[in-house]
Short mmCIF file of C-alpha atoms in Angstrom, two decimals:
data_model
loop_
_atom_site.label_atom_id
_atom_site.label_comp_id
_atom_site.label_asym_id
_atom_site.label_seq_id
_atom_site.Cartn_x
_atom_site.Cartn_y
_atom_site.Cartn_z
CA MET A 1 3.61 -20.01 29.84
CA GLU A 2 1.51 -20.04 26.71
CA GLY A 3 2.52 -17.70 23.90
CA PRO A 4 0.58 -16.03 21.09
CA CYS A 5 1.56 -18.72 18.56
CA MET A 6 -0.41 -21.87 17.96
CA GLU A 7 0.22 -24.76 15.61
CA GLN A 8 -1.62 -23.15 12.69
CA ALA A 9 -1.31 -19.42 13.39
CA CYS A 10 0.90 -16.87 15.08
CA LEU A 11 -0.75 -13.79 16.50
CA ALA A 12 2.45 -12.03 17.53
CA SER A 13 2.30 -9.56 14.66
CA VAL A 14 -1.20 -8.53 15.76
CA ILE A 15 -0.65 -8.59 19.50
CA TYR A 16 2.78 -6.99 19.59
CA ALA A 17 2.45 -4.65 16.61
CA GLY A 18 4.09 -1.35 17.38
CA VAL A 19 5.29 -2.24 20.87
CA ASN A 20 8.87 -1.15 20.24
CA LEU A 21 8.20 1.39 17.52
CA LYS A 22 8.92 4.97 18.40
CA PRO A 23 8.19 7.44 15.61
CA ARG A 24 11.14 9.58 14.68
CA VAL A 25 12.16 11.82 11.84
CA ARG A 26 14.96 10.18 9.91
CA PRO A 27 17.77 12.27 8.49
CA LYS A 28 17.49 12.90 4.75
CA GLY A 29 20.73 11.02 4.05
CA GLU A 30 19.52 7.90 5.87
CA LEU A 31 16.16 8.00 4.08
CA LEU A 32 17.79 8.39 0.67
CA ALA A 33 20.22 5.54 1.36
CA HIS A 34 17.35 3.20 2.29
CA ALA A 35 15.32 4.30 -0.73
CA LYS A 36 18.26 3.74 -3.09
CA ASP A 37 18.94 0.31 -1.61
CA PHE A 38 15.27 -0.65 -1.98
CA LEU A 39 15.11 0.51 -5.60
CA ASP A 40 18.41 -1.20 -6.47
CA GLN A 41 17.10 -4.50 -5.08
CA TYR A 42 13.73 -4.05 -6.80
CA PHE A 43 15.16 -3.38 -10.25
CA ALA A 44 17.78 -6.12 -9.86
CA SER A 45 14.99 -8.62 -9.20
CA ILE A 46 13.07 -7.41 -12.26
CA ARG A 47 16.17 -7.71 -14.45
CA SER A 48 16.83 -11.17 -13.09
CA GLU A 49 13.28 -12.33 -13.86
CA TYR A 50 13.42 -10.73 -17.32
CA PHE A 51 16.63 -12.54 -18.24
CA ASP A 52 15.33 -15.82 -16.83
CA LEU A 53 12.29 -15.53 -19.10
CA ARG A 54 14.44 -14.92 -22.18
CA THR A 55 16.56 -18.04 -21.76
#
């Protein structure tokens, strides 16, 4: 059985996009936790790059 991926390209993200995604309203607490985690990681990476540039 031949799949969507070839040696130089994989079409899975195009072909199967949204297959298992069911829209839902997330609870405010879950959304805030994900947002805080994202921002913590983002600013940690910026600080890391800033300190790497200074040394």
